[in-house]
mmCIF file of C-alpha atoms in Angstrom:
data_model
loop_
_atom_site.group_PDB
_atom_site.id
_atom_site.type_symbol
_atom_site.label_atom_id
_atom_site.label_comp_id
_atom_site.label_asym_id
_atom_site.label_seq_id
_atom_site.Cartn_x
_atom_site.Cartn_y
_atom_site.Cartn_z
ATOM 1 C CA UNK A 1 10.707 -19.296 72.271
ATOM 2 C CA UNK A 2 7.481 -20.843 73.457
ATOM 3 C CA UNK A 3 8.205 -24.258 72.343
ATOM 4 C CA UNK A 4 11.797 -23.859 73.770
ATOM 5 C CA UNK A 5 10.375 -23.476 76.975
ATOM 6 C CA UNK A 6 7.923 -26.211 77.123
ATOM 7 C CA UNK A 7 7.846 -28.962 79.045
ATOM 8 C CA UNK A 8 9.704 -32.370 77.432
ATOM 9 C CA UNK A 9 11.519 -29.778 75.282
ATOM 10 C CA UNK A 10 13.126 -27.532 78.069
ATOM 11 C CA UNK A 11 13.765 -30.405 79.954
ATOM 12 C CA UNK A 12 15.996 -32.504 77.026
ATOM 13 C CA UNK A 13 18.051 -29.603 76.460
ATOM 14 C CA UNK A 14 18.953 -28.763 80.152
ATOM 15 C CA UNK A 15 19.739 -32.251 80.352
ATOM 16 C CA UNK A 16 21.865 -32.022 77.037
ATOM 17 C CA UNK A 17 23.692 -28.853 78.036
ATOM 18 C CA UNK A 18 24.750 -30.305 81.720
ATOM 19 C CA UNK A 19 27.040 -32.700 82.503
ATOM 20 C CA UNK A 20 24.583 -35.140 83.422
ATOM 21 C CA UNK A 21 24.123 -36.400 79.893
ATOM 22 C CA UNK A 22 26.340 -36.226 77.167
ATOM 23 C CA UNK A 23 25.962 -35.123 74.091
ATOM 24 C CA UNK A 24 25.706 -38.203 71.947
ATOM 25 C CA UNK A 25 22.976 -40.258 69.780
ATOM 26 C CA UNK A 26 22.767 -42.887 72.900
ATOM 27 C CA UNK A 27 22.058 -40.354 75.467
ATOM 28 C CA UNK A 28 19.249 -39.039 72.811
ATOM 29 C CA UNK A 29 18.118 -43.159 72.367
ATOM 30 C CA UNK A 30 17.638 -43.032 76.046
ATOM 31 C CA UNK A 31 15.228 -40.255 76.044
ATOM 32 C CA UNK A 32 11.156 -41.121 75.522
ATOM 33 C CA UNK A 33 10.893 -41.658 71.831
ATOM 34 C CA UNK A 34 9.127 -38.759 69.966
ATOM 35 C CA UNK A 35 9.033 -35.528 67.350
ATOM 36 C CA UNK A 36 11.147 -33.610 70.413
ATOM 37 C CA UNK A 37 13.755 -35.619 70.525
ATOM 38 C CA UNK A 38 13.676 -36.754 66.887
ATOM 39 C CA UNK A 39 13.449 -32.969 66.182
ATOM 40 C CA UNK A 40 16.593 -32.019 68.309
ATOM 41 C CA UNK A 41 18.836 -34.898 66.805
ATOM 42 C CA UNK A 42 18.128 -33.611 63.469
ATOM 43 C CA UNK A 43 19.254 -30.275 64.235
ATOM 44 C CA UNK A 44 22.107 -31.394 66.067
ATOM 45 C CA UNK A 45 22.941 -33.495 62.749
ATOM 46 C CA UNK A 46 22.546 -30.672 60.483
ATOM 47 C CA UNK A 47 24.661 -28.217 62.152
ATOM 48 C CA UNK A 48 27.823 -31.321 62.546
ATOM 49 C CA UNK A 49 27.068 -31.246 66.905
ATOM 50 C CA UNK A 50 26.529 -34.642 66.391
ATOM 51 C CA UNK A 51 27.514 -37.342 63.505
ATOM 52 C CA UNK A 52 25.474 -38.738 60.745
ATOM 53 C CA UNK A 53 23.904 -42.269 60.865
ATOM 54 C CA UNK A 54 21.300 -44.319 59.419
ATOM 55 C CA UNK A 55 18.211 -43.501 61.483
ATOM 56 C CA UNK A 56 15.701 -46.219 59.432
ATOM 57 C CA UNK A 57 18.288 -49.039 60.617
ATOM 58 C CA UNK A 58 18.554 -47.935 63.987
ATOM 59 C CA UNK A 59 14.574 -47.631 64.296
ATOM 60 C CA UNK A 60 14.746 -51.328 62.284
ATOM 61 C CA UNK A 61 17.200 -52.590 65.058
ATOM 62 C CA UNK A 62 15.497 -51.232 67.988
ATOM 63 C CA UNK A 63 11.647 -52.713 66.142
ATOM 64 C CA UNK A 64 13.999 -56.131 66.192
ATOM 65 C CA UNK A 65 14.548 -56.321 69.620
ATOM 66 C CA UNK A 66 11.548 -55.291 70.961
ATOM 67 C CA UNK A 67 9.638 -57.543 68.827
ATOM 68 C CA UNK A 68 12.120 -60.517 69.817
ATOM 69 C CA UNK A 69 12.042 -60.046 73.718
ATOM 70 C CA UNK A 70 8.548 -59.674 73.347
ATOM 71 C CA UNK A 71 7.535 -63.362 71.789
ATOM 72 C CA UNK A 72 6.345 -65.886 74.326
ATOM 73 C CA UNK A 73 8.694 -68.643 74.537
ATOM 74 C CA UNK A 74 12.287 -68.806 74.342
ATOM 75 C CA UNK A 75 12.822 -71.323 71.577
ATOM 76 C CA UNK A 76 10.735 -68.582 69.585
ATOM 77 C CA UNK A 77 12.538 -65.666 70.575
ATOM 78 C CA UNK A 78 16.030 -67.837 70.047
ATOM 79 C CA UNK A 79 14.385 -68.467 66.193
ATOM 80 C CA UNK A 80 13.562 -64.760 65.868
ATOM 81 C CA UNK A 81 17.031 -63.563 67.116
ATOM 82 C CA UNK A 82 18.300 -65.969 64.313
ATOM 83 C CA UNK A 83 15.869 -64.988 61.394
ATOM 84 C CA UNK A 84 16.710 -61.199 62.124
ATOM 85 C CA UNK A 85 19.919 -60.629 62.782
ATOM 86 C CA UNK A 86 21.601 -63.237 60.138
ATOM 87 C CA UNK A 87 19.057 -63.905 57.739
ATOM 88 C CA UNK A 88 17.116 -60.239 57.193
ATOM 89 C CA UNK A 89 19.686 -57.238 58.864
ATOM 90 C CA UNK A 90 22.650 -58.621 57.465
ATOM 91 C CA UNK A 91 21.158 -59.417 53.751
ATOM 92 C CA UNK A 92 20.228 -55.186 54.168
ATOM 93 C CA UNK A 93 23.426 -53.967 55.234
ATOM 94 C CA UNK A 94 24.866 -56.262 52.108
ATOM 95 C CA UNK A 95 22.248 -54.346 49.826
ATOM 96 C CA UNK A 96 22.632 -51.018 51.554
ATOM 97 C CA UNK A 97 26.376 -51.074 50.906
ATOM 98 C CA UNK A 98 27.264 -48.702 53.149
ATOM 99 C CA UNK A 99 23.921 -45.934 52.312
ATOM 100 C CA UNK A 100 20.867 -45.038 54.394
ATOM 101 C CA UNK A 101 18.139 -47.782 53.741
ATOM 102 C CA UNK A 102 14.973 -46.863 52.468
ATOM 103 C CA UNK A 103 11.911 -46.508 53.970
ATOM 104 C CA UNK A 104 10.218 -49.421 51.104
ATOM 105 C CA UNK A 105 13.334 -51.951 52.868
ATOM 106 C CA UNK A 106 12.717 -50.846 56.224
ATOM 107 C CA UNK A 107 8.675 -51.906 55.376
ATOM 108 C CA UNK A 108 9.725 -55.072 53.704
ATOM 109 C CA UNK A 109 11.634 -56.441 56.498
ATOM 110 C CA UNK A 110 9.154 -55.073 59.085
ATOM 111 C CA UNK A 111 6.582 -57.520 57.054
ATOM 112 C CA UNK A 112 8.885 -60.496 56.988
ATOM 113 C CA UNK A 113 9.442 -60.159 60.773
ATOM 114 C CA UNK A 114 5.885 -60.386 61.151
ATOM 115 C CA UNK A 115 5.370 -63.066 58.906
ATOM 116 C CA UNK A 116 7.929 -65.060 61.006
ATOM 117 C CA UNK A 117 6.523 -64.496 64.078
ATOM 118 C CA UNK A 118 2.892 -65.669 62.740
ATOM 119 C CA UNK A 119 4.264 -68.614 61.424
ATOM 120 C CA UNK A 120 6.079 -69.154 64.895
ATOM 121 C CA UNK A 121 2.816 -68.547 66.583
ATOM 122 C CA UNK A 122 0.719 -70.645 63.997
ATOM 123 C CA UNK A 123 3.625 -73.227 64.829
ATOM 124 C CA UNK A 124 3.284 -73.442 68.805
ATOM 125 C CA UNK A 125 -0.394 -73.176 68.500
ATOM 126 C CA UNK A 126 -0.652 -76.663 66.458
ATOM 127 C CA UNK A 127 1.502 -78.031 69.434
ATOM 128 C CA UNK A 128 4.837 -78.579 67.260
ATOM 129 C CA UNK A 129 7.854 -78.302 69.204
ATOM 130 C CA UNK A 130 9.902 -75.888 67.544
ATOM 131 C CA UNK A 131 12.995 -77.958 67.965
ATOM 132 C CA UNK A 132 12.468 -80.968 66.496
ATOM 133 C CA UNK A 133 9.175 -79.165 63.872
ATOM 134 C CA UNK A 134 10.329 -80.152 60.187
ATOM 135 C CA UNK A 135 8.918 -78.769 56.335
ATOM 136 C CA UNK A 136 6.926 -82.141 55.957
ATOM 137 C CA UNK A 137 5.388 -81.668 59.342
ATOM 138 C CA UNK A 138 3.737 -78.243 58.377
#
């Protein structure tokens, strides 16, 4: 009863059981990331309130975009858009076939993202321009 009634907690679930936010994953997105809220989907999973879905992928996605918006130049965050969404999330949903991912895939393209965005960095710091930057020029 205690942690019912404390602050972030009694808040989300006034907000859930009024009409001012429906009961959905996307109103539960746009609350402040953390165990609360992760805590309250799961039991809203578990007892059918709300449907299933692949929480790794969604974190993955949501990792994506915040790590694309946040690169400094637009050529590079064009690039990253690119290398994420066609080249590394679509080769996982392929593998996945349909499942949950894993927590080892959800690592492996978290590295790869990085690795990308070092090499973009490394890239723009030896004053390359991205567009016209080929393999024999690195």
């Amino acid at each position: 009863m205690r942690w019912l009634s404390s602050g972030i907690v009694s808040t989300v679930l006034s907000g859930l059981g009024s009409s001012h936010r429906p009961l959905t994953h996307e109103a539960l997105d746009g609350l402040p990331a953390g165990k609360v809220v992760e805590h309250i989907r799961c039991v809203l999973v578990a007892t059918g309130t709300l449907p299933q879905r692949d929480e790794q992928m969604v974190r993955l996605e949501r990792h994506v975009n915040d790590l694309v918006t946040s690169h400094a130049t637009a050529e590079g965050r064009k690039i990253l858009h690119r290398c994420a969404t066609w080249h590394l999330l679509r080769r996982l949903r392929r593998r996945s076939r349909g499942n949950d991912i894993t927590h080892t895939q959800l690592t492996v393209v978290r590295q790869r993202l990085r690795a990308a965005v070092y090499l973009l960095n490394w890239i723009e710091a030896q004053g390359l321009a991205l567009a016209t930057c080929r393999q024999a020029d690195l």
